[in-house]
PDB file of N, CA and C in Angstrom:
ATOM      1  N   MET A  10       7.666  29.402 -16.715  1.00 49.00           N
ATOM      2  CA  MET A  10       7.172  31.190 -15.713  1.00 49.00           C
ATOM      3  C   MET A  10       8.560  31.547 -15.030  1.00 49.00           C
ATOM      4  N   GLN A  11       8.495  32.494 -15.295  1.00 57.00           N
ATOM      5  CA  GLN A  11       9.954  33.486 -14.601  1.00 57.00           C
ATOM      6  C   GLN A  11       9.850  33.399 -13.292  1.00 57.00           C
ATOM      7  N   GLY A  12      11.126  33.970 -12.989  1.00 61.00           N
ATOM      8  CA  GLY A  12      11.095  32.910 -11.462  1.00 61.00           C
ATOM      9  C   GLY A  12      11.125  32.578 -10.869  1.00 61.00           C
ATOM     10  N   LYS A  13      10.769  31.362 -11.083  1.00 65.00           N
ATOM     11  CA  LYS A  13      10.112  30.583 -10.865  1.00 65.00           C
ATOM     12  C   LYS A  13      11.136  29.524 -10.808  1.00 65.00           C
ATOM     13  N   GLU A  14      11.696  28.889 -10.151  1.00 70.00           N
ATOM     14  CA  GLU A  14      12.948  27.511 -10.056  1.00 70.00           C
ATOM     15  C   GLU A  14      12.226  25.831 -10.521  1.00 70.00           C
ATOM     16  N   LYS A  15      12.487  25.746 -11.671  1.00 70.00           N
ATOM     17  CA  LYS A  15      11.803  24.286 -12.662  1.00 70.00           C
ATOM     18  C   LYS A  15      12.875  23.752 -11.505  1.00 70.00           C
ATOM     19  N   ARG A  16      12.459  22.302 -11.434  1.00 73.00           N
ATOM     20  CA  ARG A  16      13.357  21.549 -10.488  1.00 73.00           C
ATOM     21  C   ARG A  16      12.241  20.138 -11.614  1.00 73.00           C
ATOM     22  N   VAL A  17      13.148  19.266 -11.920  1.00 78.00           N
ATOM     23  CA  VAL A  17      12.652  17.311 -12.082  1.00 78.00           C
ATOM     24  C   VAL A  17      12.487  16.498 -10.664  1.00 78.00           C
ATOM     25  N   VAL A  18      11.164  15.770 -11.581  1.00 77.00           N
ATOM     26  CA  VAL A  18      11.027  15.510 -10.484  1.00 77.00           C
ATOM     27  C   VAL A  18      11.176  14.045 -10.621  1.00 77.00           C
ATOM     28  N   SER A  19      10.999  12.779  -9.624  1.00 85.00           N
ATOM     29  CA  SER A  19      11.777  11.810 -10.219  1.00 85.00           C
ATOM     30  C   SER A  19      10.344  10.726  -9.617  1.00 85.00           C
ATOM     31  N   ALA A  20      10.268   9.622 -10.936  1.00 85.00           N
ATOM     32  CA  ALA A  20       8.781   8.343 -10.627  1.00 85.00           C
ATOM     33  C   ALA A  20       8.738   8.515  -8.561  1.00 85.00           C
ATOM     34  N   GLY A  21      10.393   7.492  -8.403  1.00 87.00           N
ATOM     35  CA  GLY A  21      10.439   7.602  -6.559  1.00 87.00           C
ATOM     36  C   GLY A  21      10.102   8.622  -6.255  1.00 87.00           C
ATOM     37  N   GLU A  22      10.077   9.424  -6.064  1.00 85.00           N
ATOM     38  CA  GLU A  22       9.374   9.886  -5.607  1.00 85.00           C
ATOM     39  C   GLU A  22       7.698  11.147  -5.446  1.00 85.00           C
ATOM     40  N   TYR A  23       7.889  11.125  -6.638  1.00 84.00           N
ATOM     41  CA  TYR A  23       6.015  10.378  -6.455  1.00 84.00           C
ATOM     42  C   TYR A  23       5.311   9.269  -6.257  1.00 84.00           C
ATOM     43  N   LYS A  24       6.715   8.434  -6.317  1.00 87.00           N
ATOM     44  CA  LYS A  24       5.418   7.061  -5.727  1.00 87.00           C
ATOM     45  C   LYS A  24       5.895   7.375  -4.156  1.00 87.00           C
ATOM     46  N   ASP A  25       6.967   7.628  -3.238  1.00 86.00           N
ATOM     47  CA  ASP A  25       6.923   8.228  -1.855  1.00 86.00           C
ATOM     48  C   ASP A  25       5.270   9.228  -2.104  1.00 86.00           C
ATOM     49  N   ALA A  26       5.289  10.577  -1.998  1.00 82.00           N
ATOM     50  CA  ALA A  26       4.161  10.779  -2.153  1.00 82.00           C
ATOM     51  C   ALA A  26       3.002  10.262  -1.823  1.00 82.00           C
ATOM     52  N   LEU A  27       2.874   9.225  -2.813  1.00 85.00           N
ATOM     53  CA  LEU A  27       1.493   9.041  -3.189  1.00 85.00           C
ATOM     54  C   LEU A  27       1.066   8.126  -2.569  1.00 85.00           C
ATOM     55  N   GLY A  28       2.574   7.565  -1.541  1.00 88.00           N
ATOM     56  CA  GLY A  28       2.404   6.001  -0.212  1.00 88.00           C
ATOM     57  C   GLY A  28       1.760   6.543   0.903  1.00 88.00           C
ATOM     58  N   TRP A  29       2.622   8.247   0.557  1.00 84.00           N
ATOM     59  CA  TRP A  29       1.965   9.318   2.025  1.00 84.00           C
ATOM     60  C   TRP A  29       0.522   9.337   2.021  1.00 84.00           C
ATOM     61  N   VAL A  30      -0.627  10.063   0.977  1.00 83.00           N
ATOM     62  CA  VAL A  30      -0.831  10.054   1.104  1.00 83.00           C
ATOM     63  C   VAL A  30      -2.154   8.481   1.049  1.00 83.00           C
ATOM     64  N   VAL A  31      -1.282   7.980   0.582  1.00 86.00           N
ATOM     65  CA  VAL A  31      -2.956   6.448   1.203  1.00 86.00           C
ATOM     66  C   VAL A  31      -2.614   5.918   2.070  1.00 86.00           C
ATOM     67  N   ASP A  32      -0.728   6.138   2.913  1.00 87.00           N
ATOM     68  CA  ASP A  32      -0.606   6.198   4.907  1.00 87.00           C
ATOM     69  C   ASP A  32      -1.956   6.716   5.112  1.00 87.00           C
ATOM     70  N   GLN A  33      -1.862   8.193   5.087  1.00 84.00           N
ATOM     71  CA  GLN A  33      -2.842   9.339   5.686  1.00 84.00           C
ATOM     72  C   GLN A  33      -4.534   8.566   5.488  1.00 84.00           C
ATOM     73  N   PHE A  34      -5.117   7.979   4.514  1.00 85.00           N
ATOM     74  CA  PHE A  34      -6.374   8.459   4.216  1.00 85.00           C
ATOM     75  C   PHE A  34      -6.623   7.091   5.203  1.00 85.00           C
ATOM     76  N   GLU A  35      -5.957   6.092   4.191  1.00 88.00           N
ATOM     77  CA  GLU A  35      -5.716   4.726   5.373  1.00 88.00           C
ATOM     78  C   GLU A  35      -5.763   4.948   7.445  1.00 88.00           C
ATOM     79  N   LYS A  36      -5.520   6.312   7.916  1.00 86.00           N
ATOM     80  CA  LYS A  36      -5.284   6.272   9.091  1.00 86.00           C
ATOM     81  C   LYS A  36      -6.419   6.702   9.302  1.00 86.00           C
ATOM     82  N   VAL A  37      -6.813   7.844   9.041  1.00 85.00           N
ATOM     83  CA  VAL A  37      -8.405   8.839   9.287  1.00 85.00           C
ATOM     84  C   VAL A  37      -9.044   7.685   8.753  1.00 85.00           C
ATOM     85  N   LEU A  38      -9.767   6.563   7.791  1.00 88.00           N
ATOM     86  CA  LEU A  38     -10.772   5.548   7.646  1.00 88.00           C
ATOM     87  C   LEU A  38     -10.733   4.674   9.284  1.00 88.00           C
ATOM     88  N   ALA A  39      -9.253   4.783   9.734  1.00 90.00           N
ATOM     89  CA  ALA A  39      -9.712   3.945  11.207  1.00 90.00           C
ATOM     90  C   ALA A  39      -9.349   4.369  12.011  1.00 90.00           C
ATOM     91  N   GLY A  40      -9.680   6.109  12.095  1.00 90.00           N
ATOM     92  CA  GLY A  40     -10.488   6.238  12.746  1.00 90.00           C
ATOM     93  C   GLY A  40      -9.106   7.547  13.861  1.00 90.00           C
ATOM     94  N   GLU A  41      -7.943   7.139  12.849  1.00 86.00           N
ATOM     95  CA  GLU A  41      -6.779   7.432  13.937  1.00 86.00           C
ATOM     96  C   GLU A  41      -6.347   8.918  13.090  1.00 86.00           C
ATOM     97  N   LYS A  42      -5.715  10.222  13.854  1.00 82.00           N
ATOM     98  CA  LYS A  42      -5.020  11.367  13.294  1.00 82.00           C
ATOM     99  C   LYS A  42      -4.139  11.592  12.953  1.00 82.00           C
ATOM    100  N   ALA A  43      -4.678  11.984  11.304  1.00 76.00           N
ATOM    101  CA  ALA A  43      -3.433  11.999  10.538  1.00 76.00           C
ATOM    102  C   ALA A  43      -2.075  12.784  10.624  1.00 76.00           C
ATOM    103  N   GLY A  44      -1.624  12.258   9.744  1.00 76.00           N
ATOM    104  CA  GLY A  44       0.166  14.047   9.916  1.00 76.00           C
ATOM    105  C   GLY A  44      -0.046  14.987   9.714  1.00 76.00           C
ATOM    106  N   ASN A  45       0.505  15.008   9.161  1.00 76.00           N
ATOM    107  CA  ASN A  45       1.479  17.123   9.123  1.00 76.00           C
ATOM    108  C   ASN A  45       0.683  17.355   7.666  1.00 76.00           C
ATOM    109  N   VAL A  46      -0.470  17.186   7.442  1.00 74.00           N
ATOM    110  CA  VAL A  46      -1.789  17.276   6.227  1.00 74.00           C
ATOM    111  C   VAL A  46      -0.902  18.910   5.959  1.00 74.00           C
ATOM    112  N   GLU A  47      -0.944  19.758   6.212  1.00 76.00           N
ATOM    113  CA  GLU A  47      -0.480  21.383   5.799  1.00 76.00           C
ATOM    114  C   GLU A  47       0.488  21.337   4.560  1.00 76.00           C
ATOM    115  N   GLU A  48       2.062  20.676   5.837  1.00 77.00           N
ATOM    116  CA  GLU A  48       2.448  20.426   5.464  1.00 77.00           C
ATOM    117  C   GLU A  48       2.901  20.160   4.196  1.00 77.00           C
ATOM    118  N   SER A  49       2.696  18.216   4.339  1.00 75.00           N
ATOM    119  CA  SER A  49       2.811  17.414   2.405  1.00 75.00           C
ATOM    120  C   SER A  49       1.198  17.733   1.648  1.00 75.00           C
ATOM    121  N   LEU A  50       0.266  18.148   2.062  1.00 76.00           N
ATOM    122  CA  LEU A  50      -0.109  19.136   1.069  1.00 76.00           C
ATOM    123  C   LEU A  50       0.814  19.668   0.360  1.00 76.00           C
ATOM    124  N   SER A  51       0.950  21.697   0.713  1.00 80.00           N
ATOM    125  CA  SER A  51       2.024  21.417  -0.324  1.00 80.00           C
ATOM    126  C   SER A  51       3.024  21.025  -0.789  1.00 80.00           C
ATOM    127  N   TYR A  52       4.041  19.997  -0.060  1.00 77.00           N
ATOM    128  CA  TYR A  52       5.072  19.213  -1.204  1.00 77.00           C
ATOM    129  C   TYR A  52       4.183  19.289  -1.265  1.00 77.00           C
ATOM    130  N   ALA A  53       3.080  17.752  -2.047  1.00 76.00           N
ATOM    131  CA  ALA A  53       2.389  17.455  -2.608  1.00 76.00           C
ATOM    132  C   ALA A  53       2.036  18.590  -4.192  1.00 76.00           C
ATOM    133  N   LYS A  54       0.893  19.367  -4.044  1.00 78.00           N
ATOM    134  CA  LYS A  54       0.834  20.253  -5.221  1.00 78.00           C
ATOM    135  C   LYS A  54       2.353  20.562  -5.726  1.00 78.00           C
ATOM    136  N   SER A  55       3.204  21.103  -4.619  1.00 79.00           N
ATOM    137  CA  SER A  55       4.931  21.284  -5.092  1.00 79.00           C
ATOM    138  C   SER A  55       5.015  19.936  -6.558  1.00 79.00           C
ATOM    139  N   LEU A  56       5.061  19.608  -5.839  1.00 76.00           N
ATOM    140  CA  LEU A  56       5.300  18.654  -7.346  1.00 76.00           C
ATOM    141  C   LEU A  56       4.192  18.236  -8.116  1.00 76.00           C
ATOM    142  N   LEU A  57       2.809  18.779  -8.157  1.00 76.00           N
ATOM    143  CA  LEU A  57       2.247  17.760  -9.288  1.00 76.00           C
ATOM    144  C   LEU A  57       1.531  19.912  -9.700  1.00 76.00           C
ATOM    145  N   GLY A  58       2.409  20.455 -10.090  1.00 74.00           N
ATOM    146  CA  GLY A  58       3.606  22.220 -10.995  1.00 74.00           C
ATOM    147  C   GLY A  58       2.917  21.057 -11.779  1.00 74.00           C
ATOM    148  N   LYS A  59       2.597  22.632 -12.854  1.00 55.00           N
ATOM    149  CA  LYS A  59       1.856  22.228 -13.990  1.00 55.00           C
ATOM    150  C   LYS A  59       2.659  21.982 -14.909  1.00 55.00           C
ATOM    151  N   ASP A  60       3.884  22.926 -14.492  1.00 57.00           N
ATOM    152  CA  ASP A  60       5.488  23.184 -15.449  1.00 57.00           C
ATOM    153  C   ASP A  60       6.285  21.493 -15.539  1.00 57.00           C
ATOM    154  N   VAL A  61       6.393  21.295 -13.595  1.00 56.00           N
ATOM    155  CA  VAL A  61       7.129  20.345 -14.379  1.00 56.00           C
ATOM    156  C   VAL A  61       5.916  18.584 -14.731  1.00 56.00           C
ATOM    157  N   CYS A  62       5.157  18.864 -14.697  1.00 57.00           N
ATOM    158  CA  CYS A  62       4.524  17.501 -15.106  1.00 57.00           C
ATOM    159  C   CYS A  62       4.858  18.041 -16.899  1.00 57.00           C
ATOM    160  N   GLN A  63       4.347  19.181 -17.310  1.00 56.00           N
ATOM    161  CA  GLN A  63       4.149  19.361 -18.000  1.00 56.00           C
ATOM    162  C   GLN A  63       5.848  18.613 -18.674  1.00 56.00           C
ATOM    163  N   GLU A  64       7.037  19.109 -18.271  1.00 60.00           N
ATOM    164  CA  GLU A  64       7.941  18.671 -18.775  1.00 60.00           C
ATOM    165  C   GLU A  64       8.558  17.159 -18.329  1.00 60.00           C
ATOM    166  N   LEU A  65       7.712  16.636 -17.900  1.00 59.00           N
ATOM    167  CA  LEU A  65       7.707  14.905 -17.500  1.00 59.00           C
ATOM    168  C   LEU A  65       7.162  14.051 -18.506  1.00 59.00           C
ATOM    169  N   MET A  66       6.251  14.828 -18.737  1.00 61.00           N
ATOM    170  CA  MET A  66       5.011  14.180 -20.347  1.00 61.00           C
ATOM    171  C   MET A  66       5.932  14.566 -21.020  1.00 61.00           C
ATOM    172  N   GLY A  67       6.682  15.103 -21.706  1.00 64.00           N
ATOM    173  CA  GLY A  67       7.471  15.083 -22.997  1.00 64.00           C
ATOM    174  C   GLY A  67       6.880  17.069 -23.638  1.00 64.00           C
ATOM    175  N   GLU A  68       5.609  17.747 -23.207  1.00 54.00           N
ATOM    176  CA  GLU A  68       4.658  18.800 -23.532  1.00 54.00           C
ATOM    177  C   GLU A  68       4.853  19.814 -22.865  1.00 54.00           C
ATOM    178  N   LYS A  69       6.641  19.760 -22.784  1.00 53.00           N
ATOM    179  CA  LYS A  69       7.191  21.382 -22.841  1.00 53.00           C
ATOM    180  C   LYS A  69       7.591  22.036 -24.424  1.00 53.00           C
ATOM    181  N   LYS A  70       7.209  23.225 -24.538  1.00 46.00           N
ATOM    182  CA  LYS A  70       6.982  23.909 -25.694  1.00 46.00           C
ATOM    183  C   LYS A  70       8.567  24.547 -25.826  1.00 46.00           C
TER     184      LYS A  70
END
């Protein structure tokens, strides 16, 4: 994509993000308030960007 900065996401960064999601679900199920959902959702979506995922999987043309 033109005009968009590409960045490589490490496996550790994915693991940390997924761990945060699991923690938030556990809090909600326990009746607690989850953390900053909007900010973290935006961050998770940026990690899961199509171009980044394709590069990690070796599918980028």
